[in-house]
Amino acid sequence: MKHLKQPIARRANLEDGCEGHFFEQRFYSGALLSEEALLAAMVYVDLNPVRAGEVRELIDCRDTSIGERLQEHSEAALEEYLAPVASGLEGSTNEAAAPLNITLRAYIQLLLDMIAAETGTSDRPDRVARWAAWVTSLRKRQRAYGSKEQLQNWTAARAMRLRETPLPA
């Protein structure tokens, strides 16, 4: 993100005749170290249009992966494990390109449960409590998200220190 933001910020500041942070700390990036963290980030992004009141139904989401998945899915696709919509990792041995351990049907149900929990209409708030905690943790500006062990390994590999205890996985 740093390399992406810097040229844009310099150009905008030059055009506006000002100095300083162009994005005002609004955008940040963090490593997603576990499948739960990745799914929480997906839920966060996929539900943004619903939370903002731009759409009422998931299928109406245009700029999120769930909109694309719902428009292009078949009945058989509902039982397939989620794979990246676009990863840029074709032919790579990177784990991030591997399918997630959740089917499209289960992911859609998770999104619907999250919407119901946020609107207070859920009859199963316990089912989404863990996911709500993960999604809420993404609002904290951290460098990485994952279990305590994953974060300790990640920070040790980068000669950093863990400042606070992460949410339980």
PDB file of C-alpha atoms in Angstrom:
ATOM      1  CA  MET A   1       0.000   0.000   0.000  1.00  0.00           C
ATOM      2  CA  LYS A   2       2.870   2.362   0.784  1.00  0.00           C
ATOM      3  CA  HIS A   3       4.183   2.150  -2.767  1.00  0.00           C
ATOM      4  CA  LEU A   4       0.696   2.588  -4.144  1.00  0.00           C
ATOM      5  CA  LYS A   5      -0.221   5.570  -1.944  1.00  0.00           C
ATOM      6  CA  GLN A   6       2.999   7.566  -2.160  1.00  0.00           C
ATOM      7  CA  PRO A   7       2.912   8.641  -5.855  1.00  0.00           C
ATOM      8  CA  ILE A   8      -0.786   9.472  -5.629  1.00  0.00           C
ATOM      9  CA  ALA A   9      -0.248  11.521  -2.481  1.00  0.00           C
ATOM     10  CA  ARG A  10       2.713  13.422  -3.962  1.00  0.00           C
ATOM     11  CA  ARG A  11       0.813  14.289  -7.126  1.00  0.00           C
ATOM     12  CA  ALA A  12      -2.339  15.357  -5.250  1.00  0.00           C
ATOM     13  CA  ASN A  13      -0.311  17.455  -2.806  1.00  0.00           C
ATOM     14  CA  LEU A  14       1.530  19.096  -5.722  1.00  0.00           C
ATOM     15  CA  GLU A  15      -1.766  19.884  -7.462  1.00  0.00           C
ATOM     16  CA  ASP A  16      -3.328  21.223  -4.227  1.00  0.00           C
ATOM     17  CA  GLY A  17      -0.194  23.075  -3.125  1.00  0.00           C
ATOM     18  CA  CYS A  18      -0.077  21.384   0.272  1.00  0.00           C
ATOM     19  CA  GLU A  19       2.035  18.926   2.264  1.00  0.00           C
ATOM     20  CA  GLY A  20       1.384  15.983   4.516  1.00  0.00           C
ATOM     21  CA  HIS A  21      -0.585  12.785   4.465  1.00  0.00           C
ATOM     22  CA  PHE A  22      -3.005  12.798   1.564  1.00  0.00           C
ATOM     23  CA  PHE A  23      -5.102   9.903   2.842  1.00  0.00           C
ATOM     24  CA  GLU A  24      -5.169  11.166   6.449  1.00  0.00           C
ATOM     25  CA  GLN A  25      -4.563   7.679   7.835  1.00  0.00           C
ATOM     26  CA  ARG A  26      -7.843   6.439   6.354  1.00  0.00           C
ATOM     27  CA  PHE A  27      -6.324   3.515   4.482  1.00  0.00           C
ATOM     28  CA  TYR A  28      -3.992   0.980   5.999  1.00  0.00           C
ATOM     29  CA  SER A  29      -2.930  -2.572   5.329  1.00  0.00           C
ATOM     30  CA  GLY A  30      -2.329  -5.549   7.554  1.00  0.00           C
ATOM     31  CA  ALA A  31      -1.211  -9.122   6.937  1.00  0.00           C
ATOM     32  CA  LEU A  32      -4.004 -11.682   7.172  1.00  0.00           C
ATOM     33  CA  LEU A  33      -2.223 -14.626   8.778  1.00  0.00           C
ATOM     34  CA  SER A  34      -5.065 -17.123   9.092  1.00  0.00           C
ATOM     35  CA  GLU A  35      -8.078 -18.310   7.155  1.00  0.00           C
ATOM     36  CA  GLU A  36     -10.324 -16.790   9.842  1.00  0.00           C
ATOM     37  CA  ALA A  37      -8.677 -13.395   9.377  1.00  0.00           C
ATOM     38  CA  LEU A  38      -9.077 -13.658   5.603  1.00  0.00           C
ATOM     39  CA  LEU A  39     -12.749 -14.614   5.922  1.00  0.00           C
ATOM     40  CA  ALA A  40     -13.336 -11.785   8.397  1.00  0.00           C
ATOM     41  CA  ALA A  41     -11.834  -9.336   5.895  1.00  0.00           C
ATOM     42  CA  MET A  42     -14.047 -10.771   3.151  1.00  0.00           C
ATOM     43  CA  VAL A  43     -17.135 -10.412   5.358  1.00  0.00           C
ATOM     44  CA  TYR A  44     -16.141  -6.843   6.241  1.00  0.00           C
ATOM     45  CA  VAL A  45     -15.767  -5.861   2.576  1.00  0.00           C
ATOM     46  CA  ASP A  46     -18.768  -7.814   1.282  1.00  0.00           C
ATOM     47  CA  LEU A  47     -21.094  -6.268   3.877  1.00  0.00           C
ATOM     48  CA  ASN A  48     -19.922  -2.651   3.439  1.00  0.00           C
ATOM     49  CA  PRO A  49     -22.573  -1.780   0.791  1.00  0.00           C
ATOM     50  CA  VAL A  50     -25.307  -3.265   3.000  1.00  0.00           C
ATOM     51  CA  ARG A  51     -24.074  -1.416   6.101  1.00  0.00           C
ATOM     52  CA  ALA A  52     -23.858   1.838   4.125  1.00  0.00           C
ATOM     53  CA  GLY A  53     -27.452   1.421   2.971  1.00  0.00           C
ATOM     54  CA  GLU A  54     -26.448   1.380  -0.706  1.00  0.00           C
ATOM     55  CA  VAL A  55     -28.102  -2.004  -1.279  1.00  0.00           C
ATOM     56  CA  ARG A  56     -30.678  -4.073   0.533  1.00  0.00           C
ATOM     57  CA  GLU A  57     -29.814  -7.517  -0.869  1.00  0.00           C
ATOM     58  CA  LEU A  58     -26.425  -9.196  -1.252  1.00  0.00           C
ATOM     59  CA  ILE A  59     -27.052  -9.927  -4.927  1.00  0.00           C
ATOM     60  CA  ASP A  60     -27.267  -6.165  -5.570  1.00  0.00           C
ATOM     61  CA  CYS A  61     -23.675  -5.610  -4.380  1.00  0.00           C
ATOM     62  CA  ARG A  62     -21.694  -4.633  -7.459  1.00  0.00           C
ATOM     63  CA  ASP A  63     -18.193  -3.859  -6.234  1.00  0.00           C
ATOM     64  CA  THR A  64     -17.657  -6.789  -3.890  1.00  0.00           C
ATOM     65  CA  SER A  65     -16.855 -10.416  -4.569  1.00  0.00           C
ATOM     66  CA  ILE A  66     -20.172 -11.627  -3.158  1.00  0.00           C
ATOM     67  CA  GLY A  67     -22.100  -9.767  -5.849  1.00  0.00           C
ATOM     68  CA  GLU A  68     -19.996 -11.398  -8.543  1.00  0.00           C
ATOM     69  CA  ARG A  69     -20.249 -14.821  -6.882  1.00  0.00           C
ATOM     70  CA  LEU A  70     -24.039 -14.580  -6.570  1.00  0.00           C
ATOM     71  CA  GLN A  71     -24.576 -13.408 -10.143  1.00  0.00           C
ATOM     72  CA  GLU A  72     -22.419 -16.147 -11.653  1.00  0.00           C
ATOM     73  CA  HIS A  73     -23.185 -19.086  -9.359  1.00  0.00           C
ATOM     74  CA  SER A  74     -24.880 -22.317 -10.251  1.00  0.00           C
ATOM     75  CA  GLU A  75     -26.539 -24.746  -7.861  1.00  0.00           C
ATOM     76  CA  ALA A  76     -23.376 -26.891  -7.948  1.00  0.00           C
ATOM     77  CA  ALA A  77     -21.195 -23.853  -7.129  1.00  0.00           C
ATOM     78  CA  LEU A  78     -22.998 -23.445  -3.805  1.00  0.00           C
ATOM     79  CA  GLU A  79     -21.348 -26.638  -2.566  1.00  0.00           C
ATOM     80  CA  GLU A  80     -17.867 -25.798  -3.857  1.00  0.00           C
ATOM     81  CA  TYR A  81     -15.240 -24.322  -1.595  1.00  0.00           C
ATOM     82  CA  LEU A  82     -14.581 -20.617  -2.075  1.00  0.00           C
ATOM     83  CA  ALA A  83     -11.680 -19.823  -4.326  1.00  0.00           C
ATOM     84  CA  PRO A  84     -10.308 -16.337  -4.996  1.00  0.00           C
ATOM     85  CA  VAL A  85     -12.367 -14.360  -7.523  1.00  0.00           C
ATOM     86  CA  ALA A  86      -9.136 -12.784  -8.765  1.00  0.00           C
ATOM     87  CA  SER A  87      -5.866 -13.357  -6.989  1.00  0.00           C
ATOM     88  CA  GLY A  88      -3.112 -12.540  -9.446  1.00  0.00           C
ATOM     89  CA  LEU A  89      -1.429 -15.687  -8.186  1.00  0.00           C
ATOM     90  CA  GLU A  90      -2.148 -18.026 -11.093  1.00  0.00           C
ATOM     91  CA  GLY A  91       0.554 -20.655 -11.333  1.00  0.00           C
ATOM     92  CA  SER A  92       1.906 -19.613  -7.950  1.00  0.00           C
ATOM     93  CA  THR A  93       2.615 -22.021  -5.123  1.00  0.00           C
ATOM     94  CA  ASN A  94       1.414 -19.410  -2.640  1.00  0.00           C
ATOM     95  CA  GLU A  95      -1.131 -20.734  -0.123  1.00  0.00           C
ATOM     96  CA  ALA A  96      -3.302 -17.635  -0.558  1.00  0.00           C
ATOM     97  CA  ALA A  97      -4.494 -18.925  -3.950  1.00  0.00           C
ATOM     98  CA  ALA A  98      -5.836 -22.157  -2.419  1.00  0.00           C
ATOM     99  CA  PRO A  99      -9.579 -22.507  -1.857  1.00  0.00           C
ATOM    100  CA  LEU A 100     -10.858 -21.624   1.598  1.00  0.00           C
ATOM    101  CA  ASN A 101     -12.366 -24.185   3.921  1.00  0.00           C
ATOM    102  CA  ILE A 102     -15.914 -22.848   3.460  1.00  0.00           C
ATOM    103  CA  THR A 103     -18.481 -23.451   0.744  1.00  0.00           C
ATOM    104  CA  LEU A 104     -20.248 -20.652  -1.064  1.00  0.00           C
ATOM    105  CA  ARG A 105     -23.535 -21.721   0.567  1.00  0.00           C
ATOM    106  CA  ALA A 106     -21.975 -21.544   4.066  1.00  0.00           C
ATOM    107  CA  TYR A 107     -20.362 -18.177   3.292  1.00  0.00           C
ATOM    108  CA  ILE A 108     -23.663 -16.723   2.068  1.00  0.00           C
ATOM    109  CA  GLN A 109     -25.349 -17.988   5.231  1.00  0.00           C
ATOM    110  CA  LEU A 110     -22.574 -16.409   7.336  1.00  0.00           C
ATOM    111  CA  LEU A 111     -23.165 -13.053   5.593  1.00  0.00           C
ATOM    112  CA  LEU A 112     -26.926 -13.313   6.117  1.00  0.00           C
ATOM    113  CA  ASP A 113     -26.374 -14.214   9.792  1.00  0.00           C
ATOM    114  CA  MET A 114     -24.045 -11.206  10.188  1.00  0.00           C
ATOM    115  CA  ILE A 115     -26.650  -8.899   8.650  1.00  0.00           C
ATOM    116  CA  ALA A 116     -29.322 -10.316  10.962  1.00  0.00           C
ATOM    117  CA  ALA A 117     -27.048  -9.901  14.002  1.00  0.00           C
ATOM    118  CA  GLU A 118     -26.233  -6.292  13.089  1.00  0.00           C
ATOM    119  CA  THR A 119     -29.895  -5.406  12.571  1.00  0.00           C
ATOM    120  CA  GLY A 120     -30.979  -7.178  15.750  1.00  0.00           C
ATOM    121  CA  THR A 121     -33.149  -9.698  13.928  1.00  0.00           C
ATOM    122  CA  SER A 122     -30.923 -12.733  14.509  1.00  0.00           C
ATOM    123  CA  ASP A 123     -32.338 -15.786  16.197  1.00  0.00           C
ATOM    124  CA  ARG A 124     -28.801 -17.225  16.515  1.00  0.00           C
ATOM    125  CA  PRO A 125     -26.524 -14.451  17.842  1.00  0.00           C
ATOM    126  CA  ASP A 126     -24.112 -17.043  19.285  1.00  0.00           C
ATOM    127  CA  ARG A 127     -23.289 -18.319  15.776  1.00  0.00           C
ATOM    128  CA  VAL A 128     -21.918 -14.972  14.644  1.00  0.00           C
ATOM    129  CA  ALA A 129     -20.335 -13.755  17.880  1.00  0.00           C
ATOM    130  CA  ARG A 130     -16.885 -15.126  16.967  1.00  0.00           C
ATOM    131  CA  TRP A 131     -17.089 -13.728  13.431  1.00  0.00           C
ATOM    132  CA  ALA A 132     -18.312 -10.384  14.705  1.00  0.00           C
ATOM    133  CA  ALA A 133     -15.248 -10.248  16.986  1.00  0.00           C
ATOM    134  CA  TRP A 134     -12.951 -10.980  14.028  1.00  0.00           C
ATOM    135  CA  VAL A 135     -14.636  -8.366  11.832  1.00  0.00           C
ATOM    136  CA  THR A 136     -14.487  -5.822  14.667  1.00  0.00           C
ATOM    137  CA  SER A 137     -10.778  -6.556  15.120  1.00  0.00           C
ATOM    138  CA  LEU A 138     -10.206  -5.462  11.509  1.00  0.00           C
ATOM    139  CA  ARG A 139     -11.286  -1.960  12.489  1.00  0.00           C
ATOM    140  CA  LYS A 140      -8.209  -1.783  14.717  1.00  0.00           C
ATOM    141  CA  ARG A 141      -5.222  -0.568  12.789  1.00  0.00           C
ATOM    142  CA  GLN A 142      -2.778  -3.414  13.202  1.00  0.00           C
ATOM    143  CA  ARG A 143       0.007  -4.682  11.014  1.00  0.00           C
ATOM    144  CA  ALA A 144      -1.226  -8.285  11.137  1.00  0.00           C
ATOM    145  CA  TYR A 145      -4.287 -10.317  12.107  1.00  0.00           C
ATOM    146  CA  GLY A 146      -4.278 -13.922  13.282  1.00  0.00           C
ATOM    147  CA  SER A 147      -3.915 -16.122  16.344  1.00  0.00           C
ATOM    148  CA  LYS A 148      -1.509 -15.147  19.102  1.00  0.00           C
ATOM    149  CA  GLU A 149       0.967 -17.803  17.937  1.00  0.00           C
ATOM    150  CA  GLN A 150       0.775 -16.653  14.301  1.00  0.00           C
ATOM    151  CA  LEU A 151       1.266 -13.028  15.340  1.00  0.00           C
ATOM    152  CA  GLN A 152       4.238 -13.919  17.551  1.00  0.00           C
ATOM    153  CA  ASN A 153       5.876 -15.833  14.695  1.00  0.00           C
ATOM    154  CA  TRP A 154       5.130 -13.026  12.226  1.00  0.00           C
ATOM    155  CA  THR A 155       6.538 -10.300  14.489  1.00  0.00           C
ATOM    156  CA  ALA A 156       9.602 -12.384  15.452  1.00  0.00           C
ATOM    157  CA  ALA A 157      10.415 -13.006  11.783  1.00  0.00           C
ATOM    158  CA  ARG A 158      10.405  -9.231  11.240  1.00  0.00           C
ATOM    159  CA  ALA A 159      12.284  -8.311  14.432  1.00  0.00           C
ATOM    160  CA  MET A 160       9.208  -6.537  15.757  1.00  0.00           C
ATOM    161  CA  ARG A 161       7.452  -6.819  19.091  1.00  0.00           C
ATOM    162  CA  LEU A 162       3.821  -7.585  19.838  1.00  0.00           C
ATOM    163  CA  ARG A 163       2.297  -4.561  21.597  1.00  0.00           C
ATOM    164  CA  GLU A 164      -1.032  -6.060  22.658  1.00  0.00           C
ATOM    165  CA  THR A 165      -2.714  -9.428  22.978  1.00  0.00           C
ATOM    166  CA  PRO A 166      -4.803 -10.299  19.922  1.00  0.00           C
ATOM    167  CA  LEU A 167      -8.399 -11.444  20.058  1.00  0.00           C
ATOM    168  CA  PRO A 168      -8.742 -15.188  20.643  1.00  0.00           C
ATOM    169  CA  ALA A 169      -8.937 -17.262  17.463  1.00  0.00           C
TER     170      ALA A 169
END
